[in-house]
């Protein structure tokens, strides 16, 4: 599974300048103050199970009331390691703002099991103001439980406010492609308790794809798949008027050239235009009126940077950034919060910064796989142990 590669910023005033190493990578010097930790709870696997991998972002969601929802995938290892696991589970763990567990629900997943659990290529959760939640899951397996034999399985699970599974809807593929499945990483709740999903579709490599489902799991509209491959969606945002803005990387059928676009779609999915721009990195966050992109060290001949991008594809400005790689980024008020790392790793941090390049706070070194902003402006993260076998739900607040 792919991790979204995100974005981060330079502490221009309160932080010493980043030092250049002999290899050309930027070293990370002491930066902003550490945030306050307002919640730290373990995410325990079921008995005799272990948690499975880091996975892509999308497994953490925040409700309007401050509740937090975490998707965990776990498995009971086989005696020989390479055989399918003895059992596998995908669970939704819901916590109130005070950290008390509201419920723990095992989803009725119909998918094949591999050595590390269910063959889930896409897994994301969203939360609604009503207290309900929805989960999107797509598997890549070809031999699965009936009635989906010889098919990849994609399902939308809907949970009520108490964690009970209200419905399970099987989602049809966007095109009839043998062995096709979704590889998505953006999951947004919509005002009608629907679900907006984006990423790729195909048997691998993938075409870009965006889909909007209603509250019953029916497809309202879709954009894509793209004309060639490999393609992807690198940014997705719902705008105040109900339209959708997206960052799309597309491959032309002639000469297989990669093109990047800021694309917009109406509330019903009608294309409203697109503007091309030069490649700026692979992680984007939407702020009011523009996009922000982080360019990591491996994506540029120069130094990492934070770039502001207008809807017409014009670069609005950039600042340097002292992190070699940014693996995940979200909009956070009028700034951003990101999981940013040193190239020599495994030093990674959860960093909150302004778009002018000022770091406002930075966590201690962590292995984090996802971050989300809560309604009161705090940031929750799924943080993993050094061996990757256990995880915690941690919430940060400004110092």
Short mmCIF file of C-alpha atoms in Angstrom, two decimals:
data_model
loop_
_atom_site.label_atom_id
_atom_site.label_comp_id
_atom_site.label_asym_id
_atom_site.label_seq_id
_atom_site.Cartn_x
_atom_site.Cartn_y
_atom_site.Cartn_z
CA UNK A 1 0.00 0.00 0.00
CA UNK A 2 1.08 3.44 -0.71
CA UNK A 3 1.47 6.12 1.83
CA UNK A 4 0.45 9.58 0.77
CA UNK A 5 3.51 11.72 0.61
CA UNK A 6 2.62 14.99 2.29
CA UNK A 7 3.85 18.47 2.94
CA UNK A 8 5.67 20.63 5.53
CA UNK A 9 7.16 24.08 6.08
CA UNK A 10 10.27 26.01 7.20
CA UNK A 11 10.52 27.73 10.55
CA UNK A 12 11.75 30.99 9.14
CA UNK A 13 12.04 33.11 12.24
CA UNK A 14 11.99 31.01 15.40
CA UNK A 15 14.18 28.21 14.06
CA UNK A 16 17.88 28.10 13.18
CA UNK A 17 18.56 27.69 9.49
CA UNK A 18 18.69 24.12 8.18
CA UNK A 19 22.20 22.85 7.71
CA UNK A 20 23.38 21.27 4.46
CA UNK A 21 24.94 17.83 4.87
CA UNK A 22 27.74 16.36 2.79
CA UNK A 23 25.19 14.31 0.81
CA UNK A 24 23.14 17.38 -0.02
CA UNK A 25 20.25 16.40 2.26
CA UNK A 26 19.02 18.85 4.85
CA UNK A 27 19.60 18.10 8.51
CA UNK A 28 16.83 18.79 11.02
CA UNK A 29 17.91 21.18 13.75
CA UNK A 30 15.97 21.90 16.95
CA UNK A 31 12.79 23.64 15.93
CA UNK A 32 9.49 24.76 17.43
CA UNK A 33 8.27 23.92 20.95
CA UNK A 34 6.71 20.53 21.61
CA UNK A 35 2.89 20.39 21.66
CA UNK A 36 0.85 19.40 24.68
CA UNK A 37 -0.35 15.78 24.64
CA UNK A 38 -4.06 15.84 25.55
CA UNK A 39 -4.83 12.19 24.80
CA UNK A 40 -2.73 9.03 24.61
CA UNK A 41 -4.53 5.69 24.48
CA UNK A 42 -3.44 2.25 23.30
CA UNK A 43 -5.08 0.65 20.26
CA UNK A 44 -5.08 -2.98 21.39
CA UNK A 45 -5.53 -5.78 18.85
CA UNK A 46 -7.93 -8.67 19.58
CA UNK A 47 -6.55 -11.54 21.70
CA UNK A 48 -3.84 -13.58 19.90
CA UNK A 49 -3.81 -11.06 17.02
CA UNK A 50 -1.27 -8.44 15.97
CA UNK A 51 -1.85 -5.18 14.14
CA UNK A 52 -1.16 -5.23 10.43
CA UNK A 53 1.14 -2.71 8.80
CA UNK A 54 0.98 1.05 8.60
CA UNK A 55 -1.28 1.24 5.55
CA UNK A 56 -2.27 4.37 3.62
CA UNK A 57 -3.89 7.40 5.26
CA UNK A 58 -7.64 7.47 5.74
CA UNK A 59 -7.94 5.15 8.74
CA UNK A 60 -8.42 7.99 11.23
CA UNK A 61 -11.43 10.35 11.33
CA UNK A 62 -12.71 13.05 13.69
CA UNK A 63 -16.37 13.75 14.36
CA UNK A 64 -17.78 17.26 14.87
CA UNK A 65 -18.25 16.52 18.59
CA UNK A 66 -14.56 15.68 19.05
CA UNK A 67 -14.98 11.91 18.87
CA UNK A 68 -12.21 10.00 17.11
CA UNK A 69 -12.63 6.91 14.93
CA UNK A 70 -9.78 4.53 14.13
CA UNK A 71 -9.77 1.64 11.65
CA UNK A 72 -7.45 -1.20 12.67
CA UNK A 73 -6.50 -4.27 10.67
CA UNK A 74 -5.19 -7.27 12.63
CA UNK A 75 -4.41 -10.93 12.08
CA UNK A 76 -3.51 -14.13 13.89
CA UNK A 77 -0.26 -15.32 12.28
CA UNK A 78 -0.07 -18.73 10.65
CA UNK A 79 2.52 -21.14 12.09
CA UNK A 80 4.63 -20.88 8.93
CA UNK A 81 4.39 -17.15 8.25
CA UNK A 82 3.90 -17.37 4.47
CA UNK A 83 0.48 -19.09 4.62
CA UNK A 84 -2.78 -17.15 5.05
CA UNK A 85 -3.32 -15.94 8.60
CA UNK A 86 -5.44 -18.11 10.89
CA UNK A 87 -7.90 -15.27 11.25
CA UNK A 88 -8.20 -11.60 10.34
CA UNK A 89 -10.25 -8.67 11.59
CA UNK A 90 -10.95 -5.11 10.59
CA UNK A 91 -12.38 -3.12 13.47
CA UNK A 92 -13.70 0.38 14.12
CA UNK A 93 -12.60 1.80 17.47
CA UNK A 94 -14.50 4.94 18.53
CA UNK A 95 -13.38 7.23 21.35
CA UNK A 96 -15.06 10.21 22.97
CA UNK A 97 -13.24 13.52 23.43
CA UNK A 98 -12.18 12.37 26.91
CA UNK A 99 -10.55 9.23 25.52
CA UNK A 100 -13.18 6.79 26.76
CA UNK A 101 -14.00 4.06 24.27
CA UNK A 102 -17.52 4.49 22.87
CA UNK A 103 -17.56 1.21 20.95
CA UNK A 104 -15.46 -1.41 19.24
CA UNK A 105 -17.03 -3.00 16.15
CA UNK A 106 -15.75 -5.86 14.00
CA UNK A 107 -16.77 -5.36 10.37
CA UNK A 108 -18.28 -8.30 8.44
CA UNK A 109 -15.60 -8.23 5.75
CA UNK A 110 -16.00 -10.54 2.73
CA UNK A 111 -12.48 -10.72 1.33
CA UNK A 112 -9.61 -13.15 1.04
CA UNK A 113 -7.02 -13.47 3.82
CA UNK A 114 -3.29 -13.29 3.19
CA UNK A 115 -0.31 -13.76 5.55
CA UNK A 116 -0.88 -10.31 7.12
CA UNK A 117 -4.66 -10.31 7.27
CA UNK A 118 -7.33 -9.26 4.82
CA UNK A 119 -6.09 -8.29 1.34
CA UNK A 120 -7.36 -4.74 1.79
CA UNK A 121 -5.77 -2.33 -0.68
CA UNK A 122 -8.06 0.60 0.21
CA UNK A 123 -9.37 1.26 3.69
CA UNK A 124 -10.79 4.55 4.92
CA UNK A 125 -13.34 5.94 7.38
CA UNK A 126 -15.41 9.13 7.64
CA UNK A 127 -17.57 10.49 10.49
CA UNK A 128 -20.85 12.43 10.23
CA UNK A 129 -22.50 15.03 12.53
CA UNK A 130 -25.25 12.49 13.32
CA UNK A 131 -22.70 10.20 14.98
CA UNK A 132 -22.81 7.71 12.13
CA UNK A 133 -19.66 6.57 10.34
CA UNK A 134 -18.90 5.00 6.95
CA UNK A 135 -16.03 2.73 5.92
CA UNK A 136 -14.76 2.16 2.37
CA UNK A 137 -12.85 -1.06 1.75
CA UNK A 138 -11.48 -2.51 -1.49
CA UNK A 139 -9.59 -5.80 -1.72
CA UNK A 140 -7.34 -7.08 -4.49
CA UNK A 141 -7.91 -10.79 -4.02
CA UNK A 142 -9.23 -12.92 -6.83
CA UNK A 143 -10.59 -15.79 -4.77
CA UNK A 144 -12.93 -14.56 -2.04
CA UNK A 145 -15.89 -15.74 -0.04
CA UNK A 146 -19.17 -16.28 -1.87
CA UNK A 147 -20.92 -14.62 -3.63
CA UNK A 148 -17.85 -12.77 -4.90
CA UNK A 149 -15.78 -15.71 -6.11
CA UNK A 150 -13.06 -14.73 -8.59
CA UNK A 151 -13.72 -11.02 -8.06
CA UNK A 152 -12.10 -8.25 -6.12
CA UNK A 153 -14.47 -7.02 -3.41
CA UNK A 154 -15.27 -3.39 -2.68
CA UNK A 155 -17.75 -2.57 0.08
CA UNK A 156 -19.14 0.43 1.94
CA UNK A 157 -20.04 -0.26 5.57
CA UNK A 158 -22.32 2.14 7.44
CA UNK A 159 -22.38 2.25 11.26
CA UNK A 160 -24.95 3.92 13.50
CA UNK A 161 -24.06 6.15 16.44
CA UNK A 162 -23.65 3.15 18.72
CA UNK A 163 -21.33 1.27 16.38
CA UNK A 164 -23.84 -1.25 15.01
CA UNK A 165 -23.41 -2.07 11.31
CA UNK A 166 -26.49 -0.65 9.60
CA UNK A 167 -25.70 -1.77 6.07
CA UNK A 168 -23.05 -3.29 3.81
CA UNK A 169 -23.15 -2.28 0.14
CA UNK A 170 -21.10 -3.95 -2.56
CA UNK A 171 -19.70 -1.29 -4.88
CA UNK A 172 -19.43 -1.97 -8.59
CA UNK A 173 -16.15 -1.15 -10.37
CA UNK A 174 -16.06 2.01 -12.52
CA UNK A 175 -15.21 -0.07 -15.59
CA UNK A 176 -15.36 -3.75 -16.42
CA UNK A 177 -11.67 -4.53 -16.07
CA UNK A 178 -10.62 -8.07 -15.19
CA UNK A 179 -9.10 -8.08 -11.71
CA UNK A 180 -9.73 -4.36 -11.22
CA UNK A 181 -9.78 -2.86 -7.73
CA UNK A 182 -9.45 0.52 -6.04
CA UNK A 183 -6.28 1.96 -4.55
CA UNK A 184 -7.65 5.08 -2.85
CA UNK A 185 -6.38 7.37 -0.11
CA UNK A 186 -8.87 10.26 0.16
CA UNK A 187 -12.19 9.83 1.97
CA UNK A 188 -14.42 12.85 2.67
CA UNK A 189 -17.90 12.97 4.26
CA UNK A 190 -20.52 14.96 2.34
CA UNK A 191 -23.44 17.01 3.63
CA UNK A 192 -25.97 14.33 2.59
CA UNK A 193 -24.08 11.68 4.63
CA UNK A 194 -22.52 10.43 1.44
CA UNK A 195 -18.90 9.60 0.75
CA UNK A 196 -16.39 11.18 -1.64
CA UNK A 197 -13.48 8.88 -2.52
CA UNK A 198 -10.43 9.44 -4.72
CA UNK A 199 -7.24 7.73 -5.85
CA UNK A 200 -6.65 5.08 -8.48
CA UNK A 201 -8.44 2.19 -10.12
CA UNK A 202 -7.14 -0.73 -12.15
CA UNK A 203 -5.48 -4.12 -11.97
CA UNK A 204 -2.13 -2.30 -11.37
CA UNK A 205 -0.84 0.05 -12.73
CA UNK A 206 -3.72 2.43 -12.07
CA UNK A 207 -5.75 5.18 -13.71
CA UNK A 208 -6.93 8.17 -11.65
CA UNK A 209 -10.51 8.03 -10.37
CA UNK A 210 -12.94 10.03 -8.14
CA UNK A 211 -16.33 8.74 -6.98
CA UNK A 212 -19.25 10.18 -4.96
CA UNK A 213 -21.60 7.73 -3.18
CA UNK A 214 -24.89 8.61 -1.49
CA UNK A 215 -26.04 7.55 1.99
CA UNK A 216 -27.21 4.18 0.63
CA UNK A 217 -23.92 3.40 -1.10
CA UNK A 218 -25.18 4.17 -4.60
CA UNK A 219 -22.79 5.90 -7.00
CA UNK A 220 -24.00 9.48 -7.60
CA UNK A 221 -21.19 10.39 -10.00
CA UNK A 222 -17.65 9.55 -10.92
CA UNK A 223 -14.74 11.17 -12.75
CA UNK A 224 -12.18 9.03 -14.51
CA UNK A 225 -10.69 6.52 -14.93
CA UNK A 226 -7.97 8.46 -16.74
CA UNK A 227 -6.76 7.73 -20.28
CA UNK A 228 -3.53 5.86 -19.48
CA UNK A 229 -1.35 4.81 -16.56
CA UNK A 230 0.20 5.04 -14.02
CA UNK A 231 -1.97 7.91 -12.75
CA UNK A 232 -3.31 9.07 -9.39
CA UNK A 233 -5.17 11.74 -7.41
CA UNK A 234 -2.88 13.65 -5.03
CA UNK A 235 -5.31 16.12 -3.49
CA UNK A 236 -9.06 16.24 -2.85
CA UNK A 237 -11.18 18.96 -1.24
CA UNK A 238 -14.86 19.85 -0.86
CA UNK A 239 -15.37 23.59 -1.37
CA UNK A 240 -17.98 25.67 0.50
CA UNK A 241 -20.31 25.79 -2.52
CA UNK A 242 -20.42 21.99 -2.75
CA UNK A 243 -18.02 21.73 -5.69
CA UNK A 244 -14.89 19.57 -5.64
CA UNK A 245 -11.28 20.59 -6.26
CA UNK A 246 -8.69 17.92 -6.99
CA UNK A 247 -5.03 17.54 -7.91
CA UNK A 248 -4.76 14.97 -10.70
CA UNK A 249 -1.74 13.40 -12.32
CA UNK A 250 -2.68 12.06 -15.75
CA UNK A 251 -0.76 10.22 -18.48
CA UNK A 252 -1.44 11.07 -22.11
CA UNK A 253 -2.23 8.22 -24.48
CA UNK A 254 0.17 9.68 -27.05
CA UNK A 255 3.82 9.41 -25.97
CA UNK A 256 2.72 8.53 -22.39
CA UNK A 257 3.63 11.94 -21.00
CA UNK A 258 2.72 12.78 -17.41
CA UNK A 259 0.60 15.91 -16.94
CA UNK A 260 -0.56 17.57 -13.71
CA UNK A 261 -3.84 19.48 -13.29
CA UNK A 262 -5.89 21.43 -10.79
CA UNK A 263 -9.37 20.15 -11.69
CA UNK A 264 -12.79 21.23 -10.48
CA UNK A 265 -16.13 19.42 -10.52
CA UNK A 266 -19.60 20.69 -9.74
CA UNK A 267 -21.72 19.35 -6.83
CA UNK A 268 -23.19 16.81 -9.26
CA UNK A 269 -19.84 15.86 -10.75
CA UNK A 270 -19.97 17.98 -13.91
CA UNK A 271 -16.43 19.01 -15.01
CA UNK A 272 -15.90 22.75 -14.44
CA UNK A 273 -12.46 22.97 -16.00
CA UNK A 274 -8.84 22.17 -15.30
CA UNK A 275 -5.55 24.03 -15.32
CA UNK A 276 -2.17 22.40 -15.89
CA UNK A 277 0.97 23.10 -13.85
CA UNK A 278 4.55 21.77 -13.67
CA UNK A 279 5.15 18.91 -11.25
CA UNK A 280 5.45 20.22 -7.68
CA UNK A 281 5.61 17.09 -5.56
CA UNK A 282 3.20 14.36 -4.59
CA UNK A 283 1.31 15.74 -1.58
CA UNK A 284 -1.15 18.62 -1.46
CA UNK A 285 -3.48 20.28 1.04
CA UNK A 286 -6.29 22.70 0.26
CA UNK A 287 -6.40 26.03 2.08
CA UNK A 288 -8.93 28.81 1.45
CA UNK A 289 -8.37 29.96 -2.13
CA UNK A 290 -5.33 27.86 -3.07
CA UNK A 291 -3.47 24.58 -2.77
CA UNK A 292 -0.20 23.95 -0.93
CA UNK A 293 2.34 21.38 -2.10
CA UNK A 294 5.45 20.01 -0.42
CA UNK A 295 8.43 19.21 -2.61
CA UNK A 296 10.64 16.59 -0.97
CA UNK A 297 14.40 16.25 -1.42
CA UNK A 298 14.10 13.34 -3.88
CA UNK A 299 11.74 15.37 -6.10
CA UNK A 300 14.01 18.32 -6.78
CA UNK A 301 17.56 19.20 -7.78
CA UNK A 302 17.38 21.98 -5.21
CA UNK A 303 16.19 22.01 -1.62
CA UNK A 304 12.78 20.91 -0.29
CA UNK A 305 10.16 23.63 -0.46
CA UNK A 306 6.60 24.52 0.36
CA UNK A 307 4.76 25.85 -2.72
CA UNK A 308 1.45 27.70 -2.94
CA UNK A 309 -0.54 26.87 -6.09
CA UNK A 310 -3.50 28.83 -7.48
CA UNK A 311 -6.56 27.25 -9.10
CA UNK A 312 -5.33 28.41 -12.51
CA UNK A 313 -2.10 26.46 -12.13
CA UNK A 314 0.04 29.49 -11.31
CA UNK A 315 2.68 29.31 -8.59
CA UNK A 316 1.85 31.93 -5.96
CA UNK A 317 5.05 31.60 -3.95
CA UNK A 318 7.34 29.19 -2.15
CA UNK A 319 9.44 28.94 0.99
CA UNK A 320 12.24 26.48 1.85
CA UNK A 321 11.52 23.65 4.26
CA UNK A 322 14.13 21.84 6.36
CA UNK A 323 12.63 18.33 6.11
CA UNK A 324 13.83 15.90 3.46
CA UNK A 325 10.50 14.13 3.05
CA UNK A 326 6.90 14.87 3.96
CA UNK A 327 4.73 11.79 4.03
CA UNK A 328 1.34 13.22 4.94
CA UNK A 329 -0.17 16.69 5.14
CA UNK A 330 -3.54 18.18 6.05
CA UNK A 331 -4.96 21.68 6.11
CA UNK A 332 -5.03 22.99 9.67
CA UNK A 333 -6.84 26.30 10.01
CA UNK A 334 -4.90 28.74 7.87
CA UNK A 335 -1.78 26.57 8.03
CA UNK A 336 -0.88 22.92 7.72
CA UNK A 337 0.03 19.94 9.87
CA UNK A 338 2.28 17.27 8.42
CA UNK A 339 4.22 14.10 9.09
CA UNK A 340 7.73 15.18 8.06
CA UNK A 341 10.90 13.12 8.07
CA UNK A 342 14.66 13.18 7.66
CA UNK A 343 16.00 11.34 4.60
CA UNK A 344 18.39 9.30 6.72
CA UNK A 345 15.34 8.34 8.88
CA UNK A 346 13.71 7.04 10.87
CA UNK A 347 13.32 10.52 12.38
CA UNK A 348 9.77 11.71 11.66
CA UNK A 349 7.72 14.36 13.40
CA UNK A 350 4.18 15.71 13.50
CA UNK A 351 4.66 19.39 12.63
CA UNK A 352 2.19 22.28 12.67
CA UNK A 353 3.23 25.33 10.67
CA UNK A 354 1.97 28.41 8.89
CA UNK A 355 2.11 28.82 5.12
CA UNK A 356 4.69 31.58 5.64
CA UNK A 357 7.13 28.92 6.82
CA UNK A 358 6.93 29.33 10.60
CA UNK A 359 6.78 26.12 12.63
CA UNK A 360 4.35 26.60 15.51
CA UNK A 361 4.96 23.26 17.22
CA UNK A 362 6.68 19.94 16.56
CA UNK A 363 6.19 16.61 18.29
CA UNK A 364 9.03 14.40 19.50
CA UNK A 365 10.24 11.86 16.94
CA UNK A 366 7.43 9.41 16.09
CA UNK A 367 6.39 6.78 13.55
CA UNK A 368 2.97 8.13 12.58
CA UNK A 369 0.76 6.83 9.76
CA UNK A 370 -2.13 9.29 9.82
CA UNK A 371 -3.20 12.65 11.21
CA UNK A 372 -6.52 14.47 11.44
CA UNK A 373 -7.65 17.84 12.77
CA UNK A 374 -10.33 17.91 15.46
CA UNK A 375 -13.15 20.45 15.60
CA UNK A 376 -11.45 22.39 18.42
CA UNK A 377 -8.16 22.75 16.50
CA UNK A 378 -6.18 19.90 18.04
CA UNK A 379 -4.45 17.21 15.95
CA UNK A 380 -4.89 13.47 16.45
CA UNK A 381 -2.35 10.95 15.14
CA UNK A 382 -1.97 7.17 14.92
CA UNK A 383 1.51 6.54 16.32
CA UNK A 384 3.28 3.18 15.98
CA UNK A 385 5.85 1.40 18.10
CA UNK A 386 9.35 0.93 16.75
CA UNK A 387 8.65 -2.68 15.74
CA UNK A 388 5.40 -1.70 14.00
CA UNK A 389 3.37 -4.24 15.98
CA UNK A 390 1.44 -1.88 18.28
CA UNK A 391 -0.08 1.56 17.95
CA UNK A 392 -1.51 4.40 20.01
CA UNK A 393 -3.99 7.19 19.42
CA UNK A 394 -2.31 10.45 20.40
CA UNK A 395 -3.84 13.94 20.36
CA UNK A 396 -1.73 17.10 20.31
CA UNK A 397 -2.61 20.69 21.22
CA UNK A 398 -0.71 23.94 20.90
CA UNK A 399 1.87 24.46 23.66
#
